Short mmCIF file of C-alpha atoms in Angstrom, two decimals:
data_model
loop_
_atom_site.label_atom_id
_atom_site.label_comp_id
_atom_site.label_asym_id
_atom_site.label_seq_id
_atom_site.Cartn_x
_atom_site.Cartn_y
_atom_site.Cartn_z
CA UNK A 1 -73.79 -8.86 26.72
CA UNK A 2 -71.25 -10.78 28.55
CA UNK A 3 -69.07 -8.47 31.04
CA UNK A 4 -65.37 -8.39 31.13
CA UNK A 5 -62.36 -6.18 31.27
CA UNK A 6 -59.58 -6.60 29.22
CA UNK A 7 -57.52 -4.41 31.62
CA UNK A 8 -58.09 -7.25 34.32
CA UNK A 9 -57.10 -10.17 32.01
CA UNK A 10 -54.16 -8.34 30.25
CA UNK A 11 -51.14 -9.07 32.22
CA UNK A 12 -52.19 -12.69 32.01
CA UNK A 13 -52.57 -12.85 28.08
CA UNK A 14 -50.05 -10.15 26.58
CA UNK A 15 -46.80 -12.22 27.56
CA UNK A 16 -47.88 -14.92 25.54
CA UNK A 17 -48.27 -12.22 22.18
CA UNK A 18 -45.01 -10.07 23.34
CA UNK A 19 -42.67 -10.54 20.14
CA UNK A 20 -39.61 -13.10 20.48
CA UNK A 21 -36.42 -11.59 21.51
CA UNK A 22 -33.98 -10.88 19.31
CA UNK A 23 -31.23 -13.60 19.24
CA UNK A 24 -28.48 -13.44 16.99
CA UNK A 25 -28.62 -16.98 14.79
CA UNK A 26 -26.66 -19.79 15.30
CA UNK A 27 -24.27 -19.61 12.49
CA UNK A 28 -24.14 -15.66 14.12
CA UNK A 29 -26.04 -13.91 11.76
CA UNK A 30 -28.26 -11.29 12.86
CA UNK A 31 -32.37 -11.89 11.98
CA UNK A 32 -33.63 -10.31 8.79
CA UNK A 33 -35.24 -7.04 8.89
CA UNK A 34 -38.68 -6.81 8.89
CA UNK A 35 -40.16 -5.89 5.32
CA UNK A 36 -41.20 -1.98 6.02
CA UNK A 37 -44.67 -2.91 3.54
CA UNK A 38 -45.50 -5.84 5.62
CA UNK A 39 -44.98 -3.97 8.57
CA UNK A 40 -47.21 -1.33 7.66
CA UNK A 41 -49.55 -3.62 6.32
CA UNK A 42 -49.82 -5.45 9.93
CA UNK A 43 -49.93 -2.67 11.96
CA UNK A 44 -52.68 -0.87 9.60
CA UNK A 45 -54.58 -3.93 10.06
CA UNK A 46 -54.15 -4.20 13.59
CA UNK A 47 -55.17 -0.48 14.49
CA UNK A 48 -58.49 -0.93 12.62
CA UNK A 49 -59.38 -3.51 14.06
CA UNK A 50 -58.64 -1.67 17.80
CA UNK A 51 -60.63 1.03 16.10
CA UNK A 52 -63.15 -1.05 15.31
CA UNK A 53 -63.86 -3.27 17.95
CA UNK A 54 -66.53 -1.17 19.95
CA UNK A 55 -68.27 -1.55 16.62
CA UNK A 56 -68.34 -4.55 16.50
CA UNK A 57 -69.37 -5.34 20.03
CA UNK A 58 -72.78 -3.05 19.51
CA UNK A 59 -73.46 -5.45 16.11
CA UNK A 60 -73.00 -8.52 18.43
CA UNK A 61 -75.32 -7.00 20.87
CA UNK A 62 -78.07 -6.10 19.26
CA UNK A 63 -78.09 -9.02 17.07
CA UNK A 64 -77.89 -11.67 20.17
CA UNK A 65 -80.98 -9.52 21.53
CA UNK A 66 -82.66 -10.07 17.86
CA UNK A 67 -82.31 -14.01 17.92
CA UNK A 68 -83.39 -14.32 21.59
CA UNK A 69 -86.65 -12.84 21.33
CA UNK A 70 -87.43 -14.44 17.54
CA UNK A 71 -85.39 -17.37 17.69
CA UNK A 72 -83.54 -19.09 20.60
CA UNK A 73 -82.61 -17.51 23.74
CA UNK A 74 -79.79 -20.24 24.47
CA UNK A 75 -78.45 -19.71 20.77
CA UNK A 76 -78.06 -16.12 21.37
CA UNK A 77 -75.87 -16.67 24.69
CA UNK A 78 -73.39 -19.34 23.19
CA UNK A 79 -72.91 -17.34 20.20
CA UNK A 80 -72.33 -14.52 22.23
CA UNK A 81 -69.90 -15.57 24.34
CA UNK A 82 -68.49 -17.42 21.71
CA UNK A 83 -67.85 -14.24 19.34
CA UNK A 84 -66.98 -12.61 22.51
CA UNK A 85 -64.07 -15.39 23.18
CA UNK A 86 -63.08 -14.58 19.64
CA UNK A 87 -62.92 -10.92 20.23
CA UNK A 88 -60.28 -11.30 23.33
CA UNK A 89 -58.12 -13.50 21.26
CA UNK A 90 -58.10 -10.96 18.00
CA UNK A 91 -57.55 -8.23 20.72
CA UNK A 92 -54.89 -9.23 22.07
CA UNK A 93 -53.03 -10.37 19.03
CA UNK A 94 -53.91 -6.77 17.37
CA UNK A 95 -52.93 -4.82 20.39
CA UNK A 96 -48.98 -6.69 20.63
CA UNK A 97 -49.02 -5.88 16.66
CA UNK A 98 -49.58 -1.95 17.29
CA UNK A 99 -46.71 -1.59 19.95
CA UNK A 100 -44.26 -3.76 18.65
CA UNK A 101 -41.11 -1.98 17.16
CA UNK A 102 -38.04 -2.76 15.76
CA UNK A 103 -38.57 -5.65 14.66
CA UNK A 104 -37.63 -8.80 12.36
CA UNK A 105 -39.08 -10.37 9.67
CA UNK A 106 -39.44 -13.72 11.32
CA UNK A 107 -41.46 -12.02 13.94
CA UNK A 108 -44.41 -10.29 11.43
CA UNK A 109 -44.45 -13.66 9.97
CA UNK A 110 -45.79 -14.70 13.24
CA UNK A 111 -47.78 -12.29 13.73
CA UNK A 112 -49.26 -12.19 10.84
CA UNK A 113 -50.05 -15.96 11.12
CA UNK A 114 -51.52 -14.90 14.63
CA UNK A 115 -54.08 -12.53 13.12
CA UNK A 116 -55.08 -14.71 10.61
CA UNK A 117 -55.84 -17.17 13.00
CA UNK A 118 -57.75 -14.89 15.09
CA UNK A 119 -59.69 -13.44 12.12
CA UNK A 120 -60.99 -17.19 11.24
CA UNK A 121 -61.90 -18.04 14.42
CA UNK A 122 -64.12 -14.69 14.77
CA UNK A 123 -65.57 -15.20 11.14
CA UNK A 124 -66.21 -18.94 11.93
CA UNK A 125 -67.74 -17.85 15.11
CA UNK A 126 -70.25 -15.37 13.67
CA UNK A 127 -70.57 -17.93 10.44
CA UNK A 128 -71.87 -20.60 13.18
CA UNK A 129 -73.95 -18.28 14.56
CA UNK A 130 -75.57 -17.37 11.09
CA UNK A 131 -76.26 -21.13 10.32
CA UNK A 132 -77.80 -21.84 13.83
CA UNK A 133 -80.18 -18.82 13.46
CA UNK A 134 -80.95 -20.30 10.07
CA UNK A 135 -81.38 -23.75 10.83
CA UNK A 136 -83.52 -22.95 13.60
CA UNK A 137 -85.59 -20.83 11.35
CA UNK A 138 -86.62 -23.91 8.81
CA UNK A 139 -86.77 -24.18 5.27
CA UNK A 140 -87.80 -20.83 4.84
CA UNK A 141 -86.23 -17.59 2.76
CA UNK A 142 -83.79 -16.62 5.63
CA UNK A 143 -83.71 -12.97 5.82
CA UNK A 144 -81.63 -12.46 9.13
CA UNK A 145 -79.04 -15.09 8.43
CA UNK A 146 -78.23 -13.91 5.31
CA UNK A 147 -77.67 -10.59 6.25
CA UNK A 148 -75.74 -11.34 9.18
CA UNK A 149 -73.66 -12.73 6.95
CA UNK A 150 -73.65 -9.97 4.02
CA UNK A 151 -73.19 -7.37 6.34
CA UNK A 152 -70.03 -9.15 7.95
CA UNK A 153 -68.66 -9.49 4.22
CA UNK A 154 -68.74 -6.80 3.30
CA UNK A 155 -67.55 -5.18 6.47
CA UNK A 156 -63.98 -7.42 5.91
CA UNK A 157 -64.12 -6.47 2.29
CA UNK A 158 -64.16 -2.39 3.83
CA UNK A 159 -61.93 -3.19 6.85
CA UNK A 160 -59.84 -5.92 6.22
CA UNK A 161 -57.98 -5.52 2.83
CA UNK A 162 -54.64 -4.21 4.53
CA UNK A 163 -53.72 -7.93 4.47
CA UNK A 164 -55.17 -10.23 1.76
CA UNK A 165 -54.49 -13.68 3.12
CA UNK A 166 -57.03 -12.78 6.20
CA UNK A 167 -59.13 -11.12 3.88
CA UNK A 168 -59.60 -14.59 1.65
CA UNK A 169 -59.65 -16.35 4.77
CA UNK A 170 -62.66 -14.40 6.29
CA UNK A 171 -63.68 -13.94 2.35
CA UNK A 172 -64.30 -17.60 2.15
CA UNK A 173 -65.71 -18.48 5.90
CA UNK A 174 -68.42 -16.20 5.32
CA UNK A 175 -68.83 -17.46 1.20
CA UNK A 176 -69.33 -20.75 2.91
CA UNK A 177 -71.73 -19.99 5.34
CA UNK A 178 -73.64 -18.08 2.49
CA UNK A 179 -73.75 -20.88 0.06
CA UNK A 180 -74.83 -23.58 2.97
CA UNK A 181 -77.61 -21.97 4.14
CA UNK A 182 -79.59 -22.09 1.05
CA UNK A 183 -78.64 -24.96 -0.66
CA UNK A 184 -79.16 -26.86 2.62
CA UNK A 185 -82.74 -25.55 2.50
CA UNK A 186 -82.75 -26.71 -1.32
CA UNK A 187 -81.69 -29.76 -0.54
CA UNK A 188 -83.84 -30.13 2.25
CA UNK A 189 -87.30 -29.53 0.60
CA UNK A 190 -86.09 -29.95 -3.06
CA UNK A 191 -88.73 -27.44 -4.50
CA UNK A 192 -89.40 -26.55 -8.08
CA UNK A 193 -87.69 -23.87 -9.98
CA UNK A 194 -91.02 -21.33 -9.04
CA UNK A 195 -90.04 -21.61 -5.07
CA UNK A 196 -88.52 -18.47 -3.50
CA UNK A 197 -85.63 -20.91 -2.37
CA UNK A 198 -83.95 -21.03 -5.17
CA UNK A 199 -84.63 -17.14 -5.96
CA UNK A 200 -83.18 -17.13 -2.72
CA UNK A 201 -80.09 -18.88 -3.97
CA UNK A 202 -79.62 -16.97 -6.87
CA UNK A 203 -79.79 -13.70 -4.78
CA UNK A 204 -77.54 -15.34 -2.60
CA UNK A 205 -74.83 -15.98 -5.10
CA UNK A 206 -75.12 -12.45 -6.27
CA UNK A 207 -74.56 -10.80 -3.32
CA UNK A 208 -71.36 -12.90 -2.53
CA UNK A 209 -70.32 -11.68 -6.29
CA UNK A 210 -70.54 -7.84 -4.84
CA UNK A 211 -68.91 -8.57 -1.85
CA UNK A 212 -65.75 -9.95 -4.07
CA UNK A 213 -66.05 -7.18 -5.77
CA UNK A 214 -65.66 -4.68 -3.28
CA UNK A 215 -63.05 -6.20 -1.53
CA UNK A 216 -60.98 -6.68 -4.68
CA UNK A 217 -61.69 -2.75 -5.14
CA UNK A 218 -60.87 -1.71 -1.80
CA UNK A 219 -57.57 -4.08 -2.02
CA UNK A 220 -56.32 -2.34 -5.22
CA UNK A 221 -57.15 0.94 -3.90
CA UNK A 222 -54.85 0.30 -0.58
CA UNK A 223 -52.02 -1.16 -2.70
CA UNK A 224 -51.85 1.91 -5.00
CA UNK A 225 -51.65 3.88 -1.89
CA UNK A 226 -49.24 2.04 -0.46
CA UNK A 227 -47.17 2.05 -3.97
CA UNK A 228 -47.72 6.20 -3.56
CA UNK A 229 -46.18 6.07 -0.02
CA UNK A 230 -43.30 4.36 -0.77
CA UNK A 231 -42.78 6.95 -3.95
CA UNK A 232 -43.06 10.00 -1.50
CA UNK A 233 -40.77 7.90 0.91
CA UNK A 234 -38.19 7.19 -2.09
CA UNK A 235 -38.17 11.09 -3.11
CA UNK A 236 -37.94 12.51 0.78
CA UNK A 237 -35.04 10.11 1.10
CA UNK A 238 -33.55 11.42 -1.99
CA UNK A 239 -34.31 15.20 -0.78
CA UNK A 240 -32.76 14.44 2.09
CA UNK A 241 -29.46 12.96 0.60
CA UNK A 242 -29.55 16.02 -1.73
CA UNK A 243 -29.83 18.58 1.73
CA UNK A 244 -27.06 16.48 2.87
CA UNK A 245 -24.92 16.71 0.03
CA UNK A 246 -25.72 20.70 -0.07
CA UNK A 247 -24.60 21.23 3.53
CA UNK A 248 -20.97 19.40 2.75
CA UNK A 249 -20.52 21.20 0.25
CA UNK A 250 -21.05 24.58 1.51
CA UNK A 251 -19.28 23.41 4.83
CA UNK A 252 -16.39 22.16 2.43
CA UNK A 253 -16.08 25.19 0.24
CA UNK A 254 -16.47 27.36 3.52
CA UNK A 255 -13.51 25.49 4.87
CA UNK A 256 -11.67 25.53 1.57
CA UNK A 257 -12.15 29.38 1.41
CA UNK A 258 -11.43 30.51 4.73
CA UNK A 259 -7.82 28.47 5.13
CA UNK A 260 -5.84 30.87 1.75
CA UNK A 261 -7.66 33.15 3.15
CA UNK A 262 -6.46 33.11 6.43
CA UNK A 263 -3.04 32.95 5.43
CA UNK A 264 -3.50 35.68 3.17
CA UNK A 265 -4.92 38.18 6.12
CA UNK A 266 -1.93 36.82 8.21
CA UNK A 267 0.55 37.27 5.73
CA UNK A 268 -0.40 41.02 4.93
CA UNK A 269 -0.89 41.71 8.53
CA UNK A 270 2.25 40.83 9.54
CA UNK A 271 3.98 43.14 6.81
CA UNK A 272 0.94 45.74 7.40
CA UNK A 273 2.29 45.85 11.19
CA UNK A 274 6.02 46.55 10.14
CA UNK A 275 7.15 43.32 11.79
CA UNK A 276 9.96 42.21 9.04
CA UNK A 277 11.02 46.00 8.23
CA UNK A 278 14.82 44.85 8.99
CA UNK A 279 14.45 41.30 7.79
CA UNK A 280 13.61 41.67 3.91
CA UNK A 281 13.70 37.48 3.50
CA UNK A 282 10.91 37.48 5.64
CA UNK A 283 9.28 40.09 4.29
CA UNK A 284 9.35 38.55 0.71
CA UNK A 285 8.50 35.07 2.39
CA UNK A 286 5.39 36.23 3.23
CA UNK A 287 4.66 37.93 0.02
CA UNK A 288 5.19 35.00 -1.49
CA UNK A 289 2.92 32.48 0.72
CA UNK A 290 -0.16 35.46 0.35
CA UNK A 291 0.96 34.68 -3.60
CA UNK A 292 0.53 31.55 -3.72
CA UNK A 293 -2.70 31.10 -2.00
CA UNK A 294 -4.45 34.01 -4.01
CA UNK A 295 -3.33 31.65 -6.83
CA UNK A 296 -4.55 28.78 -4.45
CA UNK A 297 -7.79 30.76 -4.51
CA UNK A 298 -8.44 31.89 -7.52
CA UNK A 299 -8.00 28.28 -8.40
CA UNK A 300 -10.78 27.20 -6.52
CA UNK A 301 -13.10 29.71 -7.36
CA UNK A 302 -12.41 28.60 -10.93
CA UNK A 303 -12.71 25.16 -10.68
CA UNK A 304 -16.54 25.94 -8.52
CA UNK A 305 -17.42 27.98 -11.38
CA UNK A 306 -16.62 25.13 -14.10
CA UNK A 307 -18.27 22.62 -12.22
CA UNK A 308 -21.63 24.45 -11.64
CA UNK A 309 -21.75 25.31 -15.70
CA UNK A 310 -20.61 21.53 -16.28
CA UNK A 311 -23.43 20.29 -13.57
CA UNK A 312 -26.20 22.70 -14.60
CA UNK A 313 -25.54 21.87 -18.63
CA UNK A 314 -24.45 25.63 -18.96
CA UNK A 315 -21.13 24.66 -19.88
CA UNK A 316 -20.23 25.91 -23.59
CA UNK A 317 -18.53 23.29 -25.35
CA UNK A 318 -17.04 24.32 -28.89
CA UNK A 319 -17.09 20.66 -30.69
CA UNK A 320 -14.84 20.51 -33.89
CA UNK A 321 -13.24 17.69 -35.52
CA UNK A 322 -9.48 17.58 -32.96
CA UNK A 323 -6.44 15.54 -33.22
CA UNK A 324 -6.11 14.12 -29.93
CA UNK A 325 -2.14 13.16 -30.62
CA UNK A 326 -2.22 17.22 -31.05
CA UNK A 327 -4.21 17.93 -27.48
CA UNK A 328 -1.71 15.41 -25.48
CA UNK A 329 1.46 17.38 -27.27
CA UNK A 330 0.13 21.09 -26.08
CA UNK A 331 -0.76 19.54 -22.85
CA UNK A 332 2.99 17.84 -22.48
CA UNK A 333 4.60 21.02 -23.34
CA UNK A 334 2.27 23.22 -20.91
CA UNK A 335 3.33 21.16 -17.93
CA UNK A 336 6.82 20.36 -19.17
CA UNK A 337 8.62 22.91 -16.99
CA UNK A 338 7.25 21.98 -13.57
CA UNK A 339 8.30 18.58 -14.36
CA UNK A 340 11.87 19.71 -15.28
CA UNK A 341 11.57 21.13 -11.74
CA UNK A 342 10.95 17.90 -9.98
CA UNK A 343 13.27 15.96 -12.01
CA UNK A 344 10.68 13.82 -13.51
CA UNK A 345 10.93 13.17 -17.50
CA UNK A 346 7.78 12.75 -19.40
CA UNK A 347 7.82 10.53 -22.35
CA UNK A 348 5.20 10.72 -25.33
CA UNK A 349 4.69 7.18 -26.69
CA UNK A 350 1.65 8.35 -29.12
CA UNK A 351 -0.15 6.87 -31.96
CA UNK A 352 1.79 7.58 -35.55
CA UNK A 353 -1.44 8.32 -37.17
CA UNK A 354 -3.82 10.83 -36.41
CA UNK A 355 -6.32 10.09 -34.24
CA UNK A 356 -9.93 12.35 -34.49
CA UNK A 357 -12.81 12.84 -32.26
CA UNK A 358 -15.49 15.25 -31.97
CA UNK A 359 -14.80 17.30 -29.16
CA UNK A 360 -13.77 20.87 -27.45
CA UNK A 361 -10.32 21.28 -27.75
CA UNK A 362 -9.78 23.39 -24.66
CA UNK A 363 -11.64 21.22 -22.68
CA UNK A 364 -9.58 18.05 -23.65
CA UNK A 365 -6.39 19.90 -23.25
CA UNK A 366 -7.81 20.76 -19.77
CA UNK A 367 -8.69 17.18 -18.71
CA UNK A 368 -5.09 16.17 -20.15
CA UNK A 369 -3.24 18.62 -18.24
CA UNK A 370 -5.12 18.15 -14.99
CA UNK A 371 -4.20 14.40 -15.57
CA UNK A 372 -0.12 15.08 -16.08
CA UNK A 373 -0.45 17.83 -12.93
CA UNK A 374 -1.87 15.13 -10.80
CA UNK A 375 0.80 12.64 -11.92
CA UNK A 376 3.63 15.45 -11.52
CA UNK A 377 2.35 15.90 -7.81
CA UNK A 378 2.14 12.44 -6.55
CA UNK A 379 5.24 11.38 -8.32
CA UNK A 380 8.75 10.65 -6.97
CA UNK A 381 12.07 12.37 -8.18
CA UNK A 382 13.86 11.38 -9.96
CA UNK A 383 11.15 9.17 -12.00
CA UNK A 384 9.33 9.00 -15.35
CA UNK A 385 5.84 9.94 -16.87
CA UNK A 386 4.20 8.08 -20.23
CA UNK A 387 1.99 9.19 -22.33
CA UNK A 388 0.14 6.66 -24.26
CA UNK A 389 -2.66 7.14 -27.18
CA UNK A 390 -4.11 4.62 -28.63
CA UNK A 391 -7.54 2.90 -30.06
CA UNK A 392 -9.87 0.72 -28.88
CA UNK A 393 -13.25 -0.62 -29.43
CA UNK A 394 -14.39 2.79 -31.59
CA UNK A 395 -12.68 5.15 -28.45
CA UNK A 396 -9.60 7.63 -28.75
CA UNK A 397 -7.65 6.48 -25.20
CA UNK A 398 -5.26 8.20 -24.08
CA UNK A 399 -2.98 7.03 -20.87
CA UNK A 400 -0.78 9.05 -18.49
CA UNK A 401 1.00 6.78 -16.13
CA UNK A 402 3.28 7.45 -13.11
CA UNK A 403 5.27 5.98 -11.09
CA UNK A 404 4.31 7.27 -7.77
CA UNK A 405 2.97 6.43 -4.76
CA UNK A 406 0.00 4.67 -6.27
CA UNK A 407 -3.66 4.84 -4.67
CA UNK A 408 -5.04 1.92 -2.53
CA UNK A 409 -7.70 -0.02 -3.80
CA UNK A 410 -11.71 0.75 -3.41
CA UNK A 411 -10.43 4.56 -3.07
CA UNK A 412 -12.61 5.96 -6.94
CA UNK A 413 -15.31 7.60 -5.01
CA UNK A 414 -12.02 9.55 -3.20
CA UNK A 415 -10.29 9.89 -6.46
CA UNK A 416 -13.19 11.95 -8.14
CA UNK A 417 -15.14 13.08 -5.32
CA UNK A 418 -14.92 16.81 -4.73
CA UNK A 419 -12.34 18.59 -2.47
CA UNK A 420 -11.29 14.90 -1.47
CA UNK A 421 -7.29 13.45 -2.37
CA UNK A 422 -6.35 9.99 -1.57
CA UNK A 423 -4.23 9.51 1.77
CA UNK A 424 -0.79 8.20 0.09
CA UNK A 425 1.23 9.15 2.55
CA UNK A 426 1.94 12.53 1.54
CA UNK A 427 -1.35 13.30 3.19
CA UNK A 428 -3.42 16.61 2.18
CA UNK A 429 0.25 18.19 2.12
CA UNK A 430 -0.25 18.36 -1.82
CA UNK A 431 -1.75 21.49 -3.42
CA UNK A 432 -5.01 21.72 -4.96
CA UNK A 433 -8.77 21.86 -4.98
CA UNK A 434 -9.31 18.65 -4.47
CA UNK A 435 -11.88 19.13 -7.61
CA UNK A 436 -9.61 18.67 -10.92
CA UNK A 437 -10.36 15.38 -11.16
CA UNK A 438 -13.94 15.31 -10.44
CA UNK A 439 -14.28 18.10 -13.24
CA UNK A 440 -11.83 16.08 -15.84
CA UNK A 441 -14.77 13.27 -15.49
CA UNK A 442 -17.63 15.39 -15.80
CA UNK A 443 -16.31 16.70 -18.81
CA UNK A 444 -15.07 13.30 -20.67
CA UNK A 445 -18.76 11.81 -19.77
CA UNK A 446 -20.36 14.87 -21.23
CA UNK A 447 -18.29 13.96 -24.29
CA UNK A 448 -19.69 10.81 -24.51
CA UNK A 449 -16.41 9.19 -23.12
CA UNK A 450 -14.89 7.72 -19.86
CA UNK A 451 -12.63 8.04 -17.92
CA UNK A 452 -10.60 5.52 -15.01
CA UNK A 453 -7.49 4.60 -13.67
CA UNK A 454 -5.85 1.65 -12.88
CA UNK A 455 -3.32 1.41 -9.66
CA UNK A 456 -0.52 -0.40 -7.71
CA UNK A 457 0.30 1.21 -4.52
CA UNK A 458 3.51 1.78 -4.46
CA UNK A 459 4.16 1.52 -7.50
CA UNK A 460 2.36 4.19 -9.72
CA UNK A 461 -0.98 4.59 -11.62
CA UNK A 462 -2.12 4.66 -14.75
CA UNK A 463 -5.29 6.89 -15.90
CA UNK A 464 -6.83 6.82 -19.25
CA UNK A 465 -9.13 8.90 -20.46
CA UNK A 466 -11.67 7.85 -23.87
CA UNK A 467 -13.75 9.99 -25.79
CA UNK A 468 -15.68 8.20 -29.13
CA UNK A 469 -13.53 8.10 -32.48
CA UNK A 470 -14.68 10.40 -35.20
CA UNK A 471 -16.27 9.10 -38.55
CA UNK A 472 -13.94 8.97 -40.82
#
């Protein structure tokens, strides 16, 4: 066995496998990601083959030893070193695939055309090696070569299905070699049918048929693991975006609890303390702000308790045959005061003729109202509200538009996310849960229906709501 150390000779060679940097393109793009599968593929390809490799040195050992004392000292040197110049190349190439990170797709490309080479060049290697032993042997069944050869199939077929192109390529070096050896002999001495050449051949083909076989077994069995890895990587990631969704939530409603709170404890404090005894406007000032945000609260813990029923499918909805014209007139007329407040008119424009659909009653009138309260709030004054029914293709619509301060565009994930309102200008200033509108969707799509707006900053927005028109 030839002596070296890859240690001494490693400094020299691992520059020239070191991946490329990582240049932004010409036309300034940045270089494509490297495929995570690929990757995985390489590097599992690479690290058996570093796992390997003492292995493999042992098989080249004892064989060499084998074909000098039977066959041909010289053959067994050249081979030797030959295999061995192999080895240092595949090394090498393996060793930059294991510790490189971060990278692009361009370079696993390379690197995978790297290890391919390197795996040809050590199959062709021990393939020449086979064919010398055999040729030196004669026309004779060649029970060495042959299982040189087998053995090295079927080791790829066990080791090297990770990546499939090297896996053909060492697949079909070795088939080669297989095939040659025998039919050169047949050719050679062109015996008759009785001759244990072409029994040899036969056997021969056979065996090559296993090998296939196991490596197209062991190749399906490392792609369905692979597919399983990527499905336990798929649900952690979703797991993990559930966790995350968790913690803002609780962080959110924490936050969302503690600030009516607050201003409750400060408000009763204050009076508990004595500290507007002589000034009675102050006193009923601050029974009026802990007022309002015990509404504020109770509020919130309402609109939390809807949504969990409406999420968890708990929600009891009471589905009857409803006039929606009917639903939009009790909401109007709910909300009608606080808009007299604000100065701001609201005007039914709604269909003359009845318009059914199979749905909870309450529950409309609740998405209707929350839709008028949100137009009320982000409204100017003096200023007018619509509502609108209408229908099309087989839904019940029904419209509220304002003509407020309008919501910018690409804000619908703020518009009916939870505890979120869209910065208009008026800022957070504007009361509420920051959930109405979240819960108004959850309960038209659990109706079958839709619901979205449409928006001009500036100049107002319109939101219509659809649930599916009753049978007649």
């Amino acid at each position: 066995m030839v002596d070296f150390s890859y240690h001494d000779i490693a400094p020299r060679l691992g520059s020239v496998f070191a991946p490329a940097r990582r240049d932004v393109r010409p036309n300034g793009h940045l270089p494509t990601p490297v495929n995570p599968r690929l990757e995985k593929r390489l590097k599992d390809f690479a690290h058996g083959g570093l796992c390997l490799l003492w292995k493999r040195q042992s098989m080249y050992v004892f064989v060499s030893l084998l074909a000098a004392i039977y066959v041909s000292p010289a053959l067994a040197l050249v081979s030797l070193l030959v295999c061995q110049t192999a080895e240092v190349f595949d090394f090498f190439v393996s060793r930059a695939v294991v510790n490189w990170r971060n990278g692009t797709q361009q370079e696993a490309l390379r690197f995978r055309h790297l290890l391919l080479l390197a795996s040809t060049l050590n199959a062709s290697a021990v393939s020449a090696f086979a064919i010398g032993f055999a040729l030196l042997e004669g026309p004779v069944p060649h029970q060495m070569p042959l299982f040189i050869l087998f053995a090295s199939g079927l080791f790829a077929a066990v080791n090297n299905h990770q990546v499939p192109r090297i896996l053909l390529a060492r697949l079909i070096v070795y088939g080669a070699a297989f095939l040659f050896i025998p039919i050169f002999d047949l050719w050679l001495v062109r015996p008759p049918l009785t001759s244990p050449l072409w029994l040899q051949f036969a056997t021969a083909i056979f065996v090559l048929y296993f090998v296939v076989e196991c490596a197209q077994i062991f190749l399906r069995l490392y792609r369905e693991n692979l597919d399983q890895l990527d499905t336990l990587r798929q649900e952690r990631d979703r797991a993990q975006a559930a966790y995350d969704v968790k913690s803002k939530f609780v962080s959110t409603v924490s936050h969302e609890l503690r600030t009516p709170l607050t201003s409750i404890s400060g408000s009763l404090e204050l009076l508990g303390n004595g500290v507007f005894k002589t000034q009675p406007d102050k006193a009923e000032q601050m029974l009026d702000i802990a007022r309002r945000n015990c509404r504020r609260l109770g509020a919130l813990i309402n609109d939390l308790l809807d949504l969990q029923k409406l999420e968890s499918d708990k929600a009891d909805f009471r589905i009857a045959r409803t006039d929606m014209n009917e639903v939009a007139e009790q909401a109007v007329q709910a909300i009608e005061s606080l808009a007299l407040k604000k100065d701001i008119t609201i005007t039914c424009d709604l269909s003359r003729t009845a318009l059914f659909a199979e749905v909870d009653e309450a529950r409309m009138g609740q998405v209707l109202t929350n839709l008028l309260s949100n137009a009320l709030k982000f409204s100017h004054s003096p200023s007018e509200i619509i509502v609108t029914s209408a229908v099309v293709d087989e839904f019940v619509c029904i419209s509220v538009q304002d003509h407020g301060v309008g919501i910018p565009d690409g804000s619908e994930e703020i518009v009916f996310g939870r505890f979120t309102q869209v910065d208009s200008g008026d800022g957070r200033s504007q009361e509420g849960t920051g959930l109405g509108l979240s819960i108004a969707k959850t309960i038209v799509e659990q109706h079958g229906g839709f619901i979205s707006y449409k928006s001009t900053p500036g100049a107002g927005t319109t939101f219509t709501m659809g649930v599916p028109l009753a049978d007649s």
